[in-house]
mmCIF file of C-alpha atoms in Angstrom:
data_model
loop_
_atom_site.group_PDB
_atom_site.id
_atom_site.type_symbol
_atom_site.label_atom_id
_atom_site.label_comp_id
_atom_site.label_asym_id
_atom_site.label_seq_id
_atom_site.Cartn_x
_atom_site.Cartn_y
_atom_site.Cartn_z
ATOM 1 C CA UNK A 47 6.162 11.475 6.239
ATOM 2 C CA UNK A 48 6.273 13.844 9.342
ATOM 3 C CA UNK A 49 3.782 15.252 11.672
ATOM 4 C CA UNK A 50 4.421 19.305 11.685
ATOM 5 C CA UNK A 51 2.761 21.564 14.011
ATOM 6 C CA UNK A 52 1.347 24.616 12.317
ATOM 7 C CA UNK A 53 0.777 28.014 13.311
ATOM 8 C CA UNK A 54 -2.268 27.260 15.435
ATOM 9 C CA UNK A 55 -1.016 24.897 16.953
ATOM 10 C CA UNK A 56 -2.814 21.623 14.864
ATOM 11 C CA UNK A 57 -0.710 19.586 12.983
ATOM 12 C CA UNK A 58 0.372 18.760 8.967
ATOM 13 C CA UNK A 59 2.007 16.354 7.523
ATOM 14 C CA UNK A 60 5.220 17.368 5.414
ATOM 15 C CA UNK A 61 5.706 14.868 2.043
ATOM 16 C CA UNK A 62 9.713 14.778 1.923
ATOM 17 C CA UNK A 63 9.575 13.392 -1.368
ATOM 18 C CA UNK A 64 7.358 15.969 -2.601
ATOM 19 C CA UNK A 65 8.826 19.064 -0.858
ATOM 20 C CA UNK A 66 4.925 20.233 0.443
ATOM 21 C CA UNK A 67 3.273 20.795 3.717
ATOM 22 C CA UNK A 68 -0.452 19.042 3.225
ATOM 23 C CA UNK A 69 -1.648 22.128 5.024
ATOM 24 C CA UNK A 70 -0.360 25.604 5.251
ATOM 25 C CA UNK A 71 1.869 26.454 7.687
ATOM 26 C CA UNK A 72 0.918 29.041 9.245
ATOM 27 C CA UNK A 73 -2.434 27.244 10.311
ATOM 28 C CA UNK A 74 -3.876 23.547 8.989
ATOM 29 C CA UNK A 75 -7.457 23.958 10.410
ATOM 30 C CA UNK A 76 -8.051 27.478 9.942
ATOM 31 C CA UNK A 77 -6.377 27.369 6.313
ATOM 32 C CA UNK A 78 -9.270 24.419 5.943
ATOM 33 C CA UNK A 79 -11.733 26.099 7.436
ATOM 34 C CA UNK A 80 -11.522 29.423 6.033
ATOM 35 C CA UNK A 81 -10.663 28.157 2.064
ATOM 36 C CA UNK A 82 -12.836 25.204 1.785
ATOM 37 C CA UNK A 83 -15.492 25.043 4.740
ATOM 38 C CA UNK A 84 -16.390 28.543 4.791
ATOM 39 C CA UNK A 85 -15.467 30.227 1.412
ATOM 40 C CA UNK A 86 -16.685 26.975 -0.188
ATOM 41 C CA UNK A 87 -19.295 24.961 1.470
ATOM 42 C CA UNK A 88 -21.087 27.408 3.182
ATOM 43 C CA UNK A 89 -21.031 30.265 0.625
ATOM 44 C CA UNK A 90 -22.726 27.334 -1.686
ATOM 45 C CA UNK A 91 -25.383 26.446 1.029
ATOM 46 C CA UNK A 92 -26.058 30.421 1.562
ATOM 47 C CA UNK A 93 -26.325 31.132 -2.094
ATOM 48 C CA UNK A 94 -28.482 28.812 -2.714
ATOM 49 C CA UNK A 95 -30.796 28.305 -0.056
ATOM 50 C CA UNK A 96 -30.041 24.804 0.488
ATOM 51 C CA UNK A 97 -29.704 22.226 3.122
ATOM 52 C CA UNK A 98 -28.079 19.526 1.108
ATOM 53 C CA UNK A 99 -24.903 19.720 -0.979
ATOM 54 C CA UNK A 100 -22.626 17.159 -2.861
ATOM 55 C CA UNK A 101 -18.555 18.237 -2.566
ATOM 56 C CA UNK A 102 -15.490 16.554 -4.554
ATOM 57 C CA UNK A 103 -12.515 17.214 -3.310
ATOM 58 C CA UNK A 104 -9.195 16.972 -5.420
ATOM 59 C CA UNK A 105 -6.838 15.738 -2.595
ATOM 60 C CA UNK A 106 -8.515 13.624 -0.306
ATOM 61 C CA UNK A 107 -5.408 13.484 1.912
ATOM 62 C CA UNK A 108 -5.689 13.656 5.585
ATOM 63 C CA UNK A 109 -9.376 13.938 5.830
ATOM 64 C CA UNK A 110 -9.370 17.277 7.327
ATOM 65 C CA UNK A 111 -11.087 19.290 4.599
ATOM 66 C CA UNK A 112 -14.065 16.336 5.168
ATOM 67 C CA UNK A 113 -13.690 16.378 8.690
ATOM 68 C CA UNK A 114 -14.747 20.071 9.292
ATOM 69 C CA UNK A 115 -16.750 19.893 6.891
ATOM 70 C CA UNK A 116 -19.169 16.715 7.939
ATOM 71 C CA UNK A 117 -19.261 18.140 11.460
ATOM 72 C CA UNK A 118 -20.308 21.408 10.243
ATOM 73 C CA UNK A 119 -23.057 19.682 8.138
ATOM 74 C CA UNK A 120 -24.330 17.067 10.553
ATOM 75 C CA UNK A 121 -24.398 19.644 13.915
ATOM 76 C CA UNK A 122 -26.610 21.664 11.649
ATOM 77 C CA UNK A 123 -28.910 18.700 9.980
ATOM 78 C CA UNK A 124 -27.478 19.241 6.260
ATOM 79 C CA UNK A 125 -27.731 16.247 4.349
ATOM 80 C CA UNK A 126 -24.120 16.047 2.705
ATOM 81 C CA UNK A 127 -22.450 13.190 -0.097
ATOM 82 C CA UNK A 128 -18.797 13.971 -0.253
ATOM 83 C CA UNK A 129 -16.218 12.356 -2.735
ATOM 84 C CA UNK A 130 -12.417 12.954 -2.087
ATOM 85 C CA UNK A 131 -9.753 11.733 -4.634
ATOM 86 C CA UNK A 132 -6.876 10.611 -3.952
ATOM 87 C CA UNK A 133 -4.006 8.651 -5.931
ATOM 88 C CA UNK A 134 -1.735 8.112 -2.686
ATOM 89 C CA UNK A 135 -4.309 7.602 0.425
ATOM 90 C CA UNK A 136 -2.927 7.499 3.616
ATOM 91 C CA UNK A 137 -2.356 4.946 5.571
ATOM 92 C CA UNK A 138 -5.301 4.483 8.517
ATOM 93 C CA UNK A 139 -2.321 4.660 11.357
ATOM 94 C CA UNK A 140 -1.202 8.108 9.897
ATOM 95 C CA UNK A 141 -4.930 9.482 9.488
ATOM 96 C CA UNK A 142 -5.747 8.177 13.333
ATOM 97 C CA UNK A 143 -2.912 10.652 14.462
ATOM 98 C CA UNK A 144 -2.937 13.341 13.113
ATOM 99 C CA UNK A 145 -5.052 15.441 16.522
ATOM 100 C CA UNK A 146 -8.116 16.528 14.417
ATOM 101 C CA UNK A 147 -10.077 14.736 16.861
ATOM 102 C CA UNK A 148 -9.699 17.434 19.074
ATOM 103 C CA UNK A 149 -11.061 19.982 16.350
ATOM 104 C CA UNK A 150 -14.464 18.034 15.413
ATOM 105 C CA UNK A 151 -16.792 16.464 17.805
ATOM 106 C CA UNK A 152 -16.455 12.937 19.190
ATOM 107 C CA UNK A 153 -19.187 11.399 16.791
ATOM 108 C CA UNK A 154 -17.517 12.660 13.595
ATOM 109 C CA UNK A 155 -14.048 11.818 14.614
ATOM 110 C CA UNK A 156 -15.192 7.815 15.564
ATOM 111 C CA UNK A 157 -17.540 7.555 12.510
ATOM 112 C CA UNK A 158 -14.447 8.398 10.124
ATOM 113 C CA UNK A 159 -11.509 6.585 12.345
ATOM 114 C CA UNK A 160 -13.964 3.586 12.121
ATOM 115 C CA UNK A 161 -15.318 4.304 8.692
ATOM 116 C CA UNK A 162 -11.429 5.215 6.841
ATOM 117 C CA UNK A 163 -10.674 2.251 5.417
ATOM 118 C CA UNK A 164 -14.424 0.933 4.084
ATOM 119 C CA UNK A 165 -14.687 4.828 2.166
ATOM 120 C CA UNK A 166 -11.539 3.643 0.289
ATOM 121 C CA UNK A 167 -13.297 0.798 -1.231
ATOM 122 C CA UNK A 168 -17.434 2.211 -1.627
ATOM 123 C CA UNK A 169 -19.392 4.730 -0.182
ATOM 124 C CA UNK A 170 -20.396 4.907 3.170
ATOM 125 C CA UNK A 171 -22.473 6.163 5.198
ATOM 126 C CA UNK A 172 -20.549 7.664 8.301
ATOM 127 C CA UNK A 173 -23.279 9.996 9.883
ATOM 128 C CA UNK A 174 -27.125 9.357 9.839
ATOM 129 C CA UNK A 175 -26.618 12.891 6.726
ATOM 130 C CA UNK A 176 -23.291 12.707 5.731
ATOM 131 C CA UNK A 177 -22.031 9.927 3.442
ATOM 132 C CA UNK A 178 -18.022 9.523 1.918
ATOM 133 C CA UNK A 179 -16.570 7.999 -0.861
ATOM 134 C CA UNK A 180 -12.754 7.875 -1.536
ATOM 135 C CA UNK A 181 -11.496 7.167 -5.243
ATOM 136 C CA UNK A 182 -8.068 5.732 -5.154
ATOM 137 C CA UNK A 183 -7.463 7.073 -8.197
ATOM 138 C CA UNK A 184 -4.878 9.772 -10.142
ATOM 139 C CA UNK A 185 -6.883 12.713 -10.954
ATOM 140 C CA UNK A 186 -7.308 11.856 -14.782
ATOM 141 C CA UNK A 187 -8.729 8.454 -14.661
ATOM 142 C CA UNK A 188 -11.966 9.591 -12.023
ATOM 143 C CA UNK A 189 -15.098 9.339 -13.523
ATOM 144 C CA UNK A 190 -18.199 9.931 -12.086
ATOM 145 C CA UNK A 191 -22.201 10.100 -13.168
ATOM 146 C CA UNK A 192 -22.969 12.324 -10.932
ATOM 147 C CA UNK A 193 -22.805 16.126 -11.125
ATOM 148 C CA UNK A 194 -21.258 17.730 -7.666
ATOM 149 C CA UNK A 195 -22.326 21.162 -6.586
ATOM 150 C CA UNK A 196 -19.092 22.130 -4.764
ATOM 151 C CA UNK A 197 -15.418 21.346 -5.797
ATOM 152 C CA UNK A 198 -12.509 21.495 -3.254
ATOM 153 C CA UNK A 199 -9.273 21.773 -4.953
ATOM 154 C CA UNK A 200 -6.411 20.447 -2.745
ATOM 155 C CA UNK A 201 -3.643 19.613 -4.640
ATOM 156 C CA UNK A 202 0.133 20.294 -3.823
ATOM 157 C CA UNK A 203 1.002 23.394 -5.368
ATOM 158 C CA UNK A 204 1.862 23.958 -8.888
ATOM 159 C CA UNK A 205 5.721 24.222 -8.213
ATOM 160 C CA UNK A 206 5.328 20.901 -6.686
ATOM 161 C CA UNK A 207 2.959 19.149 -8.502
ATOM 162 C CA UNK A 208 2.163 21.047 -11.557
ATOM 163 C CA UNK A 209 0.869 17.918 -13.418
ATOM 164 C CA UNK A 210 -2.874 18.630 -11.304
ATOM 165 C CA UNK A 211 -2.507 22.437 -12.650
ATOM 166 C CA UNK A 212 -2.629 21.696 -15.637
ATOM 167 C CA UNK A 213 -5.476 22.974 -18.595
ATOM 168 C CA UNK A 214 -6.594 19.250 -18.968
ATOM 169 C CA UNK A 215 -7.003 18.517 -15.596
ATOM 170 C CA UNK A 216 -8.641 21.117 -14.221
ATOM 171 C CA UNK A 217 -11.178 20.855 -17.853
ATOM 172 C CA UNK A 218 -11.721 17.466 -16.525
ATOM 173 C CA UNK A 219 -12.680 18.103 -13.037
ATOM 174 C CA UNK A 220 -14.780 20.777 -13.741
ATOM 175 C CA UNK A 221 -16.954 18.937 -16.213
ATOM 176 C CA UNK A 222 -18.332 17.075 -12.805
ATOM 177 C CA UNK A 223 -19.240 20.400 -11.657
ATOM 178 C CA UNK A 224 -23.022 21.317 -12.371
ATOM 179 C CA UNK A 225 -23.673 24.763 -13.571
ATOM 180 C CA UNK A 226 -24.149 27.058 -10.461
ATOM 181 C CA UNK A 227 -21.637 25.033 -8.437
ATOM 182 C CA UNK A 228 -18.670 26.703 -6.729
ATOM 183 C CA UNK A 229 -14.742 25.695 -7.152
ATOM 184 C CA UNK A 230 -12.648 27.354 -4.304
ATOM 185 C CA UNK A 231 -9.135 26.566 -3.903
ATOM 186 C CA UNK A 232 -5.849 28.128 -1.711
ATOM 187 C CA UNK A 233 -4.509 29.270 -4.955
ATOM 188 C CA UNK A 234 -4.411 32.514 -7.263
ATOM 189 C CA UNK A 235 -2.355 33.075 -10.505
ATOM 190 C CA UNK A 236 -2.944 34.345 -13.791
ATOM 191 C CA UNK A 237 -3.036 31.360 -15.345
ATOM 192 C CA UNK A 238 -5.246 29.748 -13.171
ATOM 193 C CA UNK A 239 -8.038 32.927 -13.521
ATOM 194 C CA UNK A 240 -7.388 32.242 -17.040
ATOM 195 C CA UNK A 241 -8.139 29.091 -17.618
ATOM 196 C CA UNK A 242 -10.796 29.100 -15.071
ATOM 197 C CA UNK A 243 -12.582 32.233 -17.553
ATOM 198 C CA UNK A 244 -12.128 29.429 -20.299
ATOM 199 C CA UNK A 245 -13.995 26.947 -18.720
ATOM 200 C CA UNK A 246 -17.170 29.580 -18.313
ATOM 201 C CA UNK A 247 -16.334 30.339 -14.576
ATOM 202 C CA UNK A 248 -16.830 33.808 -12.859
ATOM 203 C CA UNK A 249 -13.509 33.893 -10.811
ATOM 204 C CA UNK A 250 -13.665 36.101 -7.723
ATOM 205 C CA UNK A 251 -10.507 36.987 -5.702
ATOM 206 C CA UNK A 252 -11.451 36.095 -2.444
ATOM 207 C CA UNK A 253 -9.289 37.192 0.780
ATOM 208 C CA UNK A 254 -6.681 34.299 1.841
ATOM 209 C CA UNK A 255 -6.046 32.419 5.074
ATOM 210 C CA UNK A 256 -3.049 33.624 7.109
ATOM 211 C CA UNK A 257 -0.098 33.421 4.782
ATOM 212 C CA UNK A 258 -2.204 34.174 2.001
ATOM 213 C CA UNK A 259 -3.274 37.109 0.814
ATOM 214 C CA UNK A 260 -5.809 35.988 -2.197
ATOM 215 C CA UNK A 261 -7.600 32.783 -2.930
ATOM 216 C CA UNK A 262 -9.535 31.750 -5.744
ATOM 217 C CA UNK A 263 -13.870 31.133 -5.629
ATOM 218 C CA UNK A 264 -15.223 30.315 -9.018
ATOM 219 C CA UNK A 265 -18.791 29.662 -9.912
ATOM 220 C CA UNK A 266 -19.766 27.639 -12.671
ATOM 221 C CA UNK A 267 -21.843 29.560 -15.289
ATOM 222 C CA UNK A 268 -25.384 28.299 -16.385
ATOM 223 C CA UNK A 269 -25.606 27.185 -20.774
ATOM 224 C CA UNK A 270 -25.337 24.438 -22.892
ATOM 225 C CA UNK A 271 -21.905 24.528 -23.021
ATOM 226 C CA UNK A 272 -21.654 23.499 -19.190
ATOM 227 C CA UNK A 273 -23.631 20.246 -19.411
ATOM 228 C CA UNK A 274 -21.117 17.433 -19.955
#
């Protein structure tokens, strides 16, 4: 593992043995906060009115998609339960420097330094509205009872890791989805739309971050055949 300085100047980490940037290049944070914070999270809360929202996230990695996110939330009094997978967590040295500190304020940055290694073995409650939960667990095995209204998908991409691409496991994470929820990930391809279709999702091509010039936002149609 080594700390890489992206486009705007905050920092990735590059996985040698996987051949992937966690983060895009050409920006970590505003990649983060454009895909998941803003063309996730806050498209869900605006659609629907809300002031509370659950989020899993496939690809917990180095907290950042949380991070932003549970600063966003708590600054603006939204009661948020987020669950990040992750079959490799990071180790808490690694997570403590990685700079995001100086993207989210100090309360959210100490509450999750401090908080890191407890989320990894039960929920917690890391902000007087924001609680996290990490499953050290491979993508396949999660189960949950509860139903999520917002799912970030993270993973390495395809050419890397195309194992988390696959039919079955994006079937499986989308049956913790409720109907009405939102999917958003970096990604667009045909067979992604396609399978996404399959699964009774209305796929949107949404603009990309820098680097990108589409990203995928699905939302979860409402019938029987969504309920798990």
């Amino acid at each position: 593992m080594e700390f890489v300085v992206t486009g705007d100047g905050s920092k990735t980490l590059y996985h040698a043995e996987i051949g992937e940037h966690y983060h895009s290049k050409h920006g970590a944070v505003q990649e983060s906060r454009h895909v998941f914070l803003q063309s996730g999270f806050t498209f869900f809360l605006e659609k629907e009115k809300t002031t509370s929202a659950s989020i899993l996230e496939v690809g917990f990695g180095t907290g950042l998609n949380f991070l932003l996110t549970a600063d966003y939330a708590h600054a603006r009094g939204i009661s948020l339960t987020y669950c990040g997978i992750e079959a490799f967590p990071l180790p808490e040295h690694i997570v403590c420097h990685t700079g995001y500190e100086q993207v989210v304020a100090d309360r959210t940055w100490d509450a999750f330094r401090s908080s890191y290694g407890q989320a990894l073995q039960q929920e917690t409650q890391l902000l007087s509205t924001v609680r996290l939960a990490i499953a050290h667990t491979h993508l396949l095995d999660f189960h949950s009872d509860q139903l999520f209204d917002v799912i970030y998908f993270d993973a390495f991409a395809a050419v890397h890791q195309p194992e988390m691409w696959t039919d079955e496991s994006l079937a499986h994470v989308c049956s913790f989805l409720r109907p009405g929820g939102v999917f958003v990930t970096y990604a667009i391809t045909g067979n992604l739309k396609r399978t996404m279709k399959a699964l009774g999702f209305t796929i949107e091509k949404a603009p990309g971050a820098p680097g990108k010039r589409e990203m995928l936002r699905a939302v979860k149609q409402v019938g029987p055949d969504n309920w798990r």
